[in-house]
Amino acid sequence: MKEFKQLKSVESMLLGLRGDLEAESQLATDSNEAAAINSALEDVASMLERIGQQLEQARSAQGDDTNGLG
Amino acid sequence: MDWANVLHGAQQLTWLEYVVRGVVVYIALITMVRLMGQREITQLTAVDFIVAITIGTIAASPLSMPTSSIWAPLLSVLVVIAAKMINTYLGMKSQWFERLSSGEPVTIIKNGKIQEQAMKKGLWTLDALMAELRRNKVFSLNEVELAILEPSGKINVLKKREQQPVTKQDLAVDSGILFFPAFLVKEGRILRDNLEEAGLSEAWLRSQLQAMGVDNLETVFAAQLSTTGVLYVDTYDDTAPQKKNVARDLILIQIKKLEAQLRQFAQQADDTNTRQIYQELNTKAQQLYQKLTQAWGDRTSLITSTE
């Protein structure tokens, strides 16, 4: 349960970061800036994907625990 | 105006004597009621209610009856207040006395079940109970785990776990407070103590103002730092256009916060696999930070303060 909450917390921070980066990408004034932000967005997306996988595992583990109790 | 008439009463009083009596009684009452302490105002029990009515009734006589002395009613009020204070003091010393004089909390709903006996004892109807629950933003009995009738007559409710709102603690999210909110500029002057306390430099402040299109410090009426590091700026000229481009600093702060969080979670992780994932993400966050600072320039004055 603790791990699940921590993962959700990281996911929430990453989603906030992605939103801010997306907003910033609209304001980029030159191509270098735009490229840096786009690259940052890709990094965040990959981190989100990693967290998503881990969340799935944590969910499954919780499901297994519940089944075990039942 | 005759002070003897004001204090001791007379067959007839002038309007000025009535006014002075009112002011004297008002000041005396305020002083005496303050003696009873803050608790009386916020937690009115049945006894407090009776005391309040008694004081009001006694204090009314010198205001409405010209022949009444001002002293006797005020002395009576003082006695009632003293009795109440003794009552409160004994209640603080003895739980038994407190229960005897003020009553005790009664559980009306326990484990989601209405306690019918307690309802009968307190002369509570279902409609009255629902009205009190609605005051607590509860509209269905199904939502309640525990409801307690306080001696003040109010009901406090603990909702069932699944009905309780998610807290930041549940999500393991920190409060998000990075700075103490403080003015950094007031009427064109930099408040260096506040700037220093926030761990920020004057160069950072000036760069932020420039980013907002403010080149002259004297045009700033107020600049305030928010808890998340956003700078609010108000210039004397409200029509002057301002670029609100502090988002980049916020993004960098977020990344630093993310790094700190990942480091903390890695330390707390129970198994090696989870720890490795947090460490891997932490490295990615550091690379992300470097990438953005290279593109956006040096912002170390701000970031140093957030770590």
mmCIF file of C-alpha atoms in Angstrom:
data_model
loop_
_atom_site.group_PDB
_atom_site.id
_atom_site.type_symbol
_atom_site.label_atom_id
_atom_site.label_comp_id
_atom_site.label_asym_id
_atom_site.label_seq_id
_atom_site.Cartn_x
_atom_site.Cartn_y
_atom_site.Cartn_z
ATOM 1 C CA MET A 1 0.000 0.000 0.000
ATOM 2 C CA LYS A 2 2.867 2.356 0.891
ATOM 3 C CA GLU A 3 4.615 1.637 -2.401
ATOM 4 C CA PHE A 4 1.398 2.196 -4.336
ATOM 5 C CA LYS A 5 0.874 5.589 -2.692
ATOM 6 C CA GLN A 6 4.466 6.602 -3.347
ATOM 7 C CA LEU A 7 4.208 5.604 -6.991
ATOM 8 C CA LYS A 8 0.950 7.553 -7.338
ATOM 9 C CA SER A 9 2.683 10.535 -5.778
ATOM 10 C CA VAL A 10 5.545 10.375 -8.306
ATOM 11 C CA GLU A 11 3.054 9.906 -11.125
ATOM 12 C CA SER A 12 1.125 12.950 -9.934
ATOM 13 C CA MET A 13 4.313 15.064 -9.889
ATOM 14 C CA LEU A 14 5.283 13.878 -13.353
ATOM 15 C CA LEU A 15 1.829 14.654 -14.736
ATOM 16 C CA GLY A 16 2.068 18.169 -13.293
ATOM 17 C CA LEU A 17 5.513 18.587 -14.827
ATOM 18 C CA ARG A 18 4.280 17.358 -18.194
ATOM 19 C CA GLY A 19 1.404 19.857 -18.110
ATOM 20 C CA ASP A 20 3.759 22.746 -17.338
ATOM 21 C CA LEU A 21 6.224 21.669 -20.028
ATOM 22 C CA GLU A 22 3.412 21.426 -22.578
ATOM 23 C CA ALA A 23 2.269 24.922 -21.686
ATOM 24 C CA GLU A 24 5.839 26.192 -21.933
ATOM 25 C CA SER A 25 6.328 24.550 -25.325
ATOM 26 C CA GLN A 26 3.575 26.813 -26.683
ATOM 27 C CA LEU A 27 5.607 29.858 -25.621
ATOM 28 C CA ALA A 28 8.999 28.760 -26.980
ATOM 29 C CA THR A 29 10.452 31.591 -29.048
ATOM 30 C CA ASP A 30 13.160 29.762 -31.000
ATOM 31 C CA SER A 31 13.805 26.315 -32.385
ATOM 32 C CA ASN A 32 16.507 25.445 -29.827
ATOM 33 C CA GLU A 33 14.160 26.126 -26.944
ATOM 34 C CA ALA A 34 11.372 24.186 -28.607
ATOM 35 C CA ALA A 35 13.718 21.240 -29.212
ATOM 36 C CA ALA A 36 14.860 21.220 -25.564
ATOM 37 C CA ILE A 37 11.286 21.279 -24.280
ATOM 38 C CA ASN A 38 10.169 18.563 -26.689
ATOM 39 C CA SER A 39 13.073 16.407 -25.622
ATOM 40 C CA ALA A 40 12.169 17.054 -21.958
ATOM 41 C CA LEU A 41 8.581 16.053 -22.716
ATOM 42 C CA GLU A 42 9.817 12.774 -24.192
ATOM 43 C CA ASP A 43 11.881 12.117 -21.054
ATOM 44 C CA VAL A 44 8.868 12.774 -18.849
ATOM 45 C CA ALA A 45 6.741 10.492 -21.019
ATOM 46 C CA SER A 46 9.276 7.687 -20.632
ATOM 47 C CA MET A 47 9.367 8.222 -16.848
ATOM 48 C CA LEU A 48 5.576 8.126 -16.761
ATOM 49 C CA GLU A 49 5.589 4.904 -18.719
ATOM 50 C CA ARG A 50 8.038 3.352 -16.247
ATOM 51 C CA ILE A 51 5.910 4.454 -13.307
ATOM 52 C CA GLY A 52 2.807 3.145 -15.071
ATOM 53 C CA GLN A 53 4.359 -0.306 -15.410
ATOM 54 C CA GLN A 54 5.369 -0.318 -11.774
ATOM 55 C CA LEU A 55 1.890 0.813 -10.738
ATOM 56 C CA GLU A 56 0.390 -2.082 -12.688
ATOM 57 C CA GLN A 57 2.662 -4.488 -10.851
ATOM 58 C CA ALA A 58 1.788 -2.937 -7.499
ATOM 59 C CA ARG A 59 -1.929 -3.211 -8.379
ATOM 60 C CA SER A 60 -1.542 -6.863 -9.291
ATOM 61 C CA ALA A 61 0.375 -7.521 -6.080
ATOM 62 C CA GLN A 62 -2.429 -5.914 -4.092
ATOM 63 C CA GLY A 63 -4.979 -8.004 -5.971
ATOM 64 C CA ASP A 64 -2.997 -11.135 -5.162
ATOM 65 C CA ASP A 65 -2.883 -10.167 -1.488
ATOM 66 C CA THR A 66 -6.629 -9.598 -1.419
ATOM 67 C CA ASN A 67 -7.264 -12.938 -3.098
ATOM 68 C CA GLY A 68 -4.987 -14.600 -0.608
ATOM 69 C CA LEU A 69 -6.977 -13.116 2.261
ATOM 70 C CA GLY A 70 -10.264 -14.149 0.685
ATOM 71 C CA MET B 1 -26.063 65.239 34.471
ATOM 72 C CA ASP B 2 -26.047 63.922 38.048
ATOM 73 C CA TRP B 3 -23.699 60.963 38.653
ATOM 74 C CA ALA B 4 -25.681 59.971 41.775
ATOM 75 C CA ASN B 5 -28.733 59.487 39.547
ATOM 76 C CA VAL B 6 -26.667 57.465 37.076
ATOM 77 C CA LEU B 7 -25.256 55.143 39.722
ATOM 78 C CA HIS B 8 -28.055 54.909 42.299
ATOM 79 C CA GLY B 9 -31.146 55.546 40.210
ATOM 80 C CA ALA B 10 -33.883 58.209 40.491
ATOM 81 C CA GLN B 11 -37.582 58.674 39.813
ATOM 82 C CA GLN B 12 -36.689 60.266 36.505
ATOM 83 C CA LEU B 13 -33.476 60.257 34.474
ATOM 84 C CA THR B 14 -32.431 62.619 31.718
ATOM 85 C CA TRP B 15 -31.658 61.113 28.311
ATOM 86 C CA LEU B 16 -27.957 61.791 28.941
ATOM 87 C CA GLU B 17 -28.096 59.846 32.225
ATOM 88 C CA TYR B 18 -29.737 56.911 30.379
ATOM 89 C CA VAL B 19 -26.959 56.972 27.778
ATOM 90 C CA VAL B 20 -24.179 57.085 30.413
ATOM 91 C CA ARG B 21 -25.852 54.229 32.335
ATOM 92 C CA GLY B 22 -25.951 52.170 29.174
ATOM 93 C CA VAL B 23 -22.267 52.807 28.459
ATOM 94 C CA VAL B 24 -21.219 52.044 32.088
ATOM 95 C CA VAL B 25 -23.237 48.793 32.173
ATOM 96 C CA TYR B 26 -21.907 47.792 28.748
ATOM 97 C CA ILE B 27 -18.264 48.338 29.747
ATOM 98 C CA ALA B 28 -18.780 46.551 33.092
ATOM 99 C CA LEU B 29 -20.458 43.576 31.367
ATOM 100 C CA ILE B 30 -17.768 43.274 28.704
ATOM 101 C CA THR B 31 -15.071 43.348 31.381
ATOM 102 C CA MET B 32 -16.810 40.732 33.507
ATOM 103 C CA VAL B 33 -17.681 38.434 30.609
ATOM 104 C CA ARG B 34 -14.055 38.566 29.426
ATOM 105 C CA LEU B 35 -13.123 37.221 32.853
ATOM 106 C CA MET B 36 -15.012 34.035 32.025
ATOM 107 C CA GLY B 37 -12.534 33.237 29.263
ATOM 108 C CA GLN B 38 -12.700 32.352 25.557
ATOM 109 C CA ARG B 39 -14.175 28.923 26.187
ATOM 110 C CA GLU B 40 -17.555 30.383 27.106
ATOM 111 C CA ILE B 41 -17.936 32.033 23.714
ATOM 112 C CA THR B 42 -16.984 29.103 21.537
ATOM 113 C CA GLN B 43 -18.419 26.171 23.491
ATOM 114 C CA LEU B 44 -21.815 27.139 24.795
ATOM 115 C CA THR B 45 -23.176 24.288 26.925
ATOM 116 C CA ALA B 46 -26.661 24.252 28.465
ATOM 117 C CA VAL B 47 -25.233 25.756 31.676
ATOM 118 C CA ASP B 48 -23.460 28.497 29.722
ATOM 119 C CA PHE B 49 -26.704 29.267 27.942
ATOM 120 C CA ILE B 50 -28.574 29.625 31.248
ATOM 121 C CA VAL B 51 -25.800 31.825 32.655
ATOM 122 C CA ALA B 52 -25.890 34.044 29.563
ATOM 123 C CA ILE B 53 -29.679 34.513 29.835
ATOM 124 C CA THR B 54 -29.427 35.214 33.579
ATOM 125 C CA ILE B 55 -26.738 37.838 33.044
ATOM 126 C CA GLY B 56 -28.766 39.458 30.273
ATOM 127 C CA THR B 57 -31.915 39.591 32.386
ATOM 128 C CA ILE B 58 -30.155 41.048 35.435
ATOM 129 C CA ALA B 59 -28.211 43.600 33.402
ATOM 130 C CA ALA B 60 -31.383 44.802 31.672
ATOM 131 C CA SER B 61 -32.977 46.205 34.846
ATOM 132 C CA PRO B 62 -30.711 49.273 35.343
ATOM 133 C CA LEU B 63 -31.146 50.092 31.660
ATOM 134 C CA SER B 64 -34.937 49.980 31.645
ATOM 135 C CA MET B 65 -35.855 50.952 35.242
ATOM 136 C CA PRO B 66 -34.712 54.446 36.263
ATOM 137 C CA THR B 67 -35.243 53.759 39.985
ATOM 138 C CA SER B 68 -32.940 50.738 39.959
ATOM 139 C CA SER B 69 -29.415 51.193 41.271
ATOM 140 C CA ILE B 70 -26.619 50.248 38.897
ATOM 141 C CA TRP B 71 -24.600 48.516 41.622
ATOM 142 C CA ALA B 72 -26.989 45.779 42.768
ATOM 143 C CA PRO B 73 -27.510 44.281 39.262
ATOM 144 C CA LEU B 74 -23.807 44.493 38.468
ATOM 145 C CA LEU B 75 -22.973 42.809 41.773
ATOM 146 C CA SER B 76 -25.529 40.074 40.966
ATOM 147 C CA VAL B 77 -23.940 39.594 37.534
ATOM 148 C CA LEU B 78 -20.517 39.391 39.165
ATOM 149 C CA VAL B 79 -21.793 36.715 41.567
ATOM 150 C CA VAL B 80 -23.279 34.683 38.689
ATOM 151 C CA ILE B 81 -20.004 34.951 36.742
ATOM 152 C CA ALA B 82 -17.960 33.999 39.819
ATOM 153 C CA ALA B 83 -20.238 30.969 40.352
ATOM 154 C CA LYS B 84 -19.753 30.001 36.705
ATOM 155 C CA MET B 85 -15.983 30.372 36.987
ATOM 156 C CA ILE B 86 -15.936 28.203 40.134
ATOM 157 C CA ASN B 87 -18.080 25.688 38.267
ATOM 158 C CA THR B 88 -15.621 25.696 35.351
ATOM 159 C CA TYR B 89 -12.629 25.413 37.682
ATOM 160 C CA LEU B 90 -14.152 22.449 39.544
ATOM 161 C CA GLY B 91 -15.015 20.887 36.189
ATOM 162 C CA MET B 92 -11.355 21.177 35.165
ATOM 163 C CA LYS B 93 -10.270 19.551 38.399
ATOM 164 C CA SER B 94 -12.877 16.805 38.504
ATOM 165 C CA GLN B 95 -14.209 14.816 35.564
ATOM 166 C CA TRP B 96 -17.158 13.717 37.713
ATOM 167 C CA PHE B 97 -18.114 17.334 38.454
ATOM 168 C CA GLU B 98 -17.724 18.333 34.791
ATOM 169 C CA ARG B 99 -20.096 15.543 33.742
ATOM 170 C CA LEU B 100 -22.539 16.469 36.491
ATOM 171 C CA SER B 101 -22.689 20.150 35.579
ATOM 172 C CA SER B 102 -22.218 20.118 31.810
ATOM 173 C CA GLY B 103 -23.278 16.616 30.812
ATOM 174 C CA GLU B 104 -21.171 14.227 28.788
ATOM 175 C CA PRO B 105 -20.829 13.308 25.132
ATOM 176 C CA VAL B 106 -23.290 10.650 24.002
ATOM 177 C CA THR B 107 -22.700 8.306 21.075
ATOM 178 C CA ILE B 108 -25.725 8.534 18.787
ATOM 179 C CA ILE B 109 -24.343 6.422 15.911
ATOM 180 C CA LYS B 110 -21.750 3.734 16.522
ATOM 181 C CA ASN B 111 -20.180 1.523 13.829
ATOM 182 C CA GLY B 112 -22.772 2.920 11.442
ATOM 183 C CA LYS B 113 -25.697 1.820 13.670
ATOM 184 C CA ILE B 114 -28.103 4.267 15.305
ATOM 185 C CA GLN B 115 -28.136 3.934 19.103
ATOM 186 C CA GLU B 116 -31.884 4.075 19.734
ATOM 187 C CA GLN B 117 -31.555 4.169 23.513
ATOM 188 C CA ALA B 118 -29.232 7.166 23.360
ATOM 189 C CA MET B 119 -31.653 8.869 20.946
ATOM 190 C CA LYS B 120 -34.546 8.362 23.357
ATOM 191 C CA LYS B 121 -32.503 9.519 26.331
ATOM 192 C CA GLY B 122 -31.492 12.726 24.554
ATOM 193 C CA LEU B 123 -35.044 13.241 23.166
ATOM 194 C CA TRP B 124 -33.694 13.214 19.626
ATOM 195 C CA THR B 125 -35.950 12.482 16.683
ATOM 196 C CA LEU B 126 -34.681 11.060 13.398
ATOM 197 C CA ASP B 127 -35.534 14.318 11.623
ATOM 198 C CA ALA B 128 -33.536 16.341 14.139
ATOM 199 C CA LEU B 129 -30.642 13.916 13.784
ATOM 200 C CA MET B 130 -30.713 14.194 9.986
ATOM 201 C CA ALA B 131 -30.788 17.999 10.233
ATOM 202 C CA GLU B 132 -27.643 17.926 12.394
ATOM 203 C CA LEU B 133 -25.976 15.441 10.041
ATOM 204 C CA ARG B 134 -26.754 17.663 7.064
ATOM 205 C CA ARG B 135 -25.097 20.546 8.920
ATOM 206 C CA ASN B 136 -22.020 18.286 8.903
ATOM 207 C CA LYS B 137 -22.426 17.827 5.119
ATOM 208 C CA VAL B 138 -23.711 14.273 5.573
ATOM 209 C CA PHE B 139 -26.894 13.501 3.655
ATOM 210 C CA SER B 140 -27.227 9.775 4.180
ATOM 211 C CA LEU B 141 -26.977 7.692 7.351
ATOM 212 C CA ASN B 142 -24.995 5.213 5.292
ATOM 213 C CA GLU B 143 -22.039 7.623 5.248
ATOM 214 C CA VAL B 144 -21.671 7.776 9.041
ATOM 215 C CA GLU B 145 -19.310 5.621 11.066
ATOM 216 C CA LEU B 146 -19.615 7.502 14.338
ATOM 217 C CA ALA B 147 -21.760 10.420 15.525
ATOM 218 C CA ILE B 148 -21.341 11.954 18.936
ATOM 219 C CA LEU B 149 -23.748 14.327 20.621
ATOM 220 C CA GLU B 150 -21.627 16.880 22.470
ATOM 221 C CA PRO B 151 -22.747 18.560 25.715
ATOM 222 C CA SER B 152 -23.228 21.746 23.668
ATOM 223 C CA GLY B 153 -26.020 19.960 21.744
ATOM 224 C CA LYS B 154 -24.014 19.794 18.531
ATOM 225 C CA ILE B 155 -23.281 16.537 16.752
ATOM 226 C CA ASN B 156 -19.802 15.710 15.512
ATOM 227 C CA VAL B 157 -19.546 13.127 12.783
ATOM 228 C CA LEU B 158 -16.831 10.738 11.662
ATOM 229 C CA LYS B 159 -17.567 9.526 8.149
ATOM 230 C CA LYS B 160 -16.906 5.979 7.058
ATOM 231 C CA ARG B 161 -13.386 5.489 5.723
ATOM 232 C CA GLU B 162 -14.529 5.164 2.125
ATOM 233 C CA GLN B 163 -16.482 8.410 2.451
ATOM 234 C CA GLN B 164 -13.566 10.441 3.769
ATOM 235 C CA PRO B 165 -11.780 12.716 1.303
ATOM 236 C CA VAL B 166 -8.302 11.720 0.165
ATOM 237 C CA THR B 167 -5.629 13.670 2.032
ATOM 238 C CA LYS B 168 -2.136 14.601 0.900
ATOM 239 C CA GLN B 169 -0.867 12.177 3.525
ATOM 240 C CA ASP B 170 -2.831 9.359 1.826
ATOM 241 C CA LEU B 171 -1.082 10.171 -1.425
ATOM 242 C CA ALA B 172 2.274 10.662 0.323
ATOM 243 C CA VAL B 173 2.482 14.123 -1.205
ATOM 244 C CA ASP B 174 4.299 16.822 0.728
ATOM 245 C CA SER B 175 2.707 20.187 1.495
ATOM 246 C CA GLY B 176 4.335 21.810 -1.525
ATOM 247 C CA ILE B 177 5.470 24.780 0.539
ATOM 248 C CA LEU B 178 8.885 25.890 -0.676
ATOM 249 C CA PHE B 179 8.989 29.450 0.615
ATOM 250 C CA PHE B 180 7.466 31.495 3.360
ATOM 251 C CA PRO B 181 5.232 33.991 1.535
ATOM 252 C CA ALA B 182 6.930 37.350 1.889
ATOM 253 C CA PHE B 183 7.167 40.703 0.159
ATOM 254 C CA LEU B 184 10.433 41.090 -1.742
ATOM 255 C CA VAL B 185 9.681 44.590 -3.011
ATOM 256 C CA LYS B 186 7.507 47.248 -1.432
ATOM 257 C CA GLU B 187 6.946 50.634 -3.036
ATOM 258 C CA GLY B 188 10.027 50.361 -5.206
ATOM 259 C CA ARG B 189 12.363 49.234 -2.410
ATOM 260 C CA ILE B 190 13.897 45.755 -2.175
ATOM 261 C CA LEU B 191 13.345 44.103 1.204
ATOM 262 C CA ARG B 192 16.765 42.530 1.512
ATOM 263 C CA ASP B 193 16.038 40.703 4.776
ATOM 264 C CA ASN B 194 13.131 38.834 3.177
ATOM 265 C CA LEU B 195 15.173 38.125 0.064
ATOM 266 C CA GLU B 196 17.992 36.734 2.169
ATOM 267 C CA GLU B 197 15.624 34.681 4.328
ATOM 268 C CA ALA B 198 14.159 33.083 1.189
ATOM 269 C CA GLY B 199 17.707 32.261 0.043
ATOM 270 C CA LEU B 200 17.305 34.299 -3.128
ATOM 271 C CA SER B 201 19.643 36.829 -4.674
ATOM 272 C CA GLU B 202 18.983 40.351 -5.917
ATOM 273 C CA ALA B 203 20.179 39.222 -9.336
ATOM 274 C CA TRP B 204 17.456 36.568 -9.370
ATOM 275 C CA LEU B 205 14.821 39.103 -8.366
ATOM 276 C CA ARG B 206 15.903 41.533 -11.076
ATOM 277 C CA SER B 207 15.954 38.755 -13.692
ATOM 278 C CA GLN B 208 12.450 37.740 -12.676
ATOM 279 C CA LEU B 209 11.200 41.300 -12.927
ATOM 280 C CA GLN B 210 12.862 41.703 -16.318
ATOM 281 C CA ALA B 211 11.242 38.485 -17.488
ATOM 282 C CA MET B 212 7.936 40.091 -16.586
ATOM 283 C CA GLY B 213 8.814 43.193 -18.557
ATOM 284 C CA VAL B 214 9.667 45.315 -15.523
ATOM 285 C CA ASP B 215 13.019 47.038 -16.046
ATOM 286 C CA ASN B 216 12.745 49.770 -13.453
ATOM 287 C CA LEU B 217 12.398 48.720 -9.814
ATOM 288 C CA GLU B 218 10.818 52.058 -8.912
ATOM 289 C CA THR B 219 7.778 51.181 -10.986
ATOM 290 C CA VAL B 220 7.009 48.210 -8.708
ATOM 291 C CA PHE B 221 4.431 48.818 -5.996
ATOM 292 C CA ALA B 222 4.666 45.293 -4.548
ATOM 293 C CA ALA B 223 6.366 42.012 -5.383
ATOM 294 C CA GLN B 224 5.465 39.019 -3.262
ATOM 295 C CA LEU B 225 6.891 35.521 -3.275
ATOM 296 C CA SER B 226 4.305 32.743 -3.025
ATOM 297 C CA THR B 227 4.806 29.469 -1.168
ATOM 298 C CA THR B 228 5.570 27.727 -4.475
ATOM 299 C CA GLY B 229 8.115 30.313 -5.597
ATOM 300 C CA VAL B 230 5.880 32.239 -7.987
ATOM 301 C CA LEU B 231 6.534 35.960 -7.901
ATOM 302 C CA TYR B 232 3.459 38.181 -7.862
ATOM 303 C CA VAL B 233 4.257 41.651 -9.148
ATOM 304 C CA ASP B 234 2.070 44.715 -9.057
ATOM 305 C CA THR B 235 3.314 47.880 -10.750
ATOM 306 C CA TYR B 236 2.027 51.424 -10.200
ATOM 307 C CA ASP B 237 0.941 51.471 -13.814
ATOM 308 C CA ASP B 238 -1.719 48.768 -14.035
ATOM 309 C CA THR B 239 -2.006 49.180 -17.797
ATOM 310 C CA ALA B 240 1.673 48.303 -18.442
ATOM 311 C CA PRO B 241 1.964 44.938 -20.215
ATOM 312 C CA GLN B 242 3.862 42.293 -18.284
ATOM 313 C CA LYS B 243 5.320 39.051 -19.504
ATOM 314 C CA LYS B 244 4.391 36.411 -16.989
ATOM 315 C CA ASN B 245 7.214 34.053 -17.725
ATOM 316 C CA VAL B 246 8.196 32.551 -14.396
ATOM 317 C CA ALA B 247 6.978 29.134 -15.456
ATOM 318 C CA ARG B 248 10.490 27.941 -16.265
ATOM 319 C CA ASP B 249 11.720 28.470 -12.740
ATOM 320 C CA LEU B 250 8.680 26.616 -11.485
ATOM 321 C CA ILE B 251 9.397 23.724 -13.819
ATOM 322 C CA LEU B 252 12.973 23.525 -12.536
ATOM 323 C CA ILE B 253 11.731 23.666 -8.927
ATOM 324 C CA GLN B 254 9.322 20.838 -9.703
ATOM 325 C CA ILE B 255 12.136 18.716 -11.093
ATOM 326 C CA LYS B 256 14.250 19.364 -7.998
ATOM 327 C CA LYS B 257 11.290 18.414 -5.812
ATOM 328 C CA LEU B 258 10.793 15.276 -7.874
ATOM 329 C CA GLU B 259 14.463 14.393 -7.416
ATOM 330 C CA ALA B 260 14.212 14.883 -3.650
ATOM 331 C CA GLN B 261 11.054 12.767 -3.514
ATOM 332 C CA LEU B 262 12.628 9.968 -5.553
ATOM 333 C CA ARG B 263 15.723 9.976 -3.344
ATOM 334 C CA GLN B 264 13.522 9.736 -0.246
ATOM 335 C CA PHE B 265 11.415 6.913 -1.698
ATOM 336 C CA ALA B 266 14.563 5.027 -2.772
ATOM 337 C CA GLN B 267 15.808 5.161 0.820
ATOM 338 C CA GLN B 268 12.445 3.974 2.135
ATOM 339 C CA ALA B 269 11.978 1.183 -0.431
ATOM 340 C CA ASP B 270 11.635 -2.292 1.075
ATOM 341 C CA ASP B 271 12.908 -4.298 -1.885
ATOM 342 C CA THR B 272 15.875 -3.866 -4.213
ATOM 343 C CA ASN B 273 13.821 -3.756 -7.417
ATOM 344 C CA THR B 274 11.717 -0.807 -6.260
ATOM 345 C CA ARG B 275 14.814 0.994 -4.981
ATOM 346 C CA GLN B 276 16.494 0.561 -8.377
ATOM 347 C CA ILE B 277 13.474 1.991 -10.166
ATOM 348 C CA TYR B 278 13.451 5.090 -7.967
ATOM 349 C CA GLN B 279 17.206 5.503 -8.457
ATOM 350 C CA GLU B 280 16.840 5.097 -12.207
ATOM 351 C CA LEU B 281 14.061 7.710 -12.281
ATOM 352 C CA ASN B 282 16.144 10.019 -10.098
ATOM 353 C CA THR B 283 19.005 9.841 -12.609
ATOM 354 C CA LYS B 284 16.584 10.649 -15.422
ATOM 355 C CA ALA B 285 15.237 13.613 -13.458
ATOM 356 C CA GLN B 286 18.784 14.918 -12.948
ATOM 357 C CA GLN B 287 19.498 14.611 -16.676
ATOM 358 C CA LEU B 288 16.219 16.356 -17.441
ATOM 359 C CA TYR B 289 17.189 19.210 -15.134
ATOM 360 C CA GLN B 290 20.606 19.572 -16.778
ATOM 361 C CA LYS B 291 19.066 19.519 -20.243
ATOM 362 C CA LEU B 292 16.661 22.323 -19.399
ATOM 363 C CA THR B 293 19.184 24.499 -17.563
ATOM 364 C CA GLN B 294 21.497 24.246 -20.570
ATOM 365 C CA ALA B 295 18.687 25.421 -22.824
ATOM 366 C CA TRP B 296 17.313 28.103 -20.505
ATOM 367 C CA GLY B 297 20.528 29.414 -18.968
ATOM 368 C CA ASP B 298 21.822 29.533 -15.433
ATOM 369 C CA ARG B 299 19.135 29.724 -12.753
ATOM 370 C CA THR B 300 21.222 28.431 -9.894
ATOM 371 C CA SER B 301 20.358 31.399 -7.642
ATOM 372 C CA LEU B 302 16.821 30.107 -7.376
ATOM 373 C CA ILE B 303 17.477 26.410 -7.376
ATOM 374 C CA THR B 304 20.107 26.477 -4.627
ATOM 375 C CA SER B 305 17.493 27.876 -2.286
ATOM 376 C CA THR B 306 15.022 25.088 -2.890
ATOM 377 C CA GLU B 307 17.274 22.226 -1.957
#
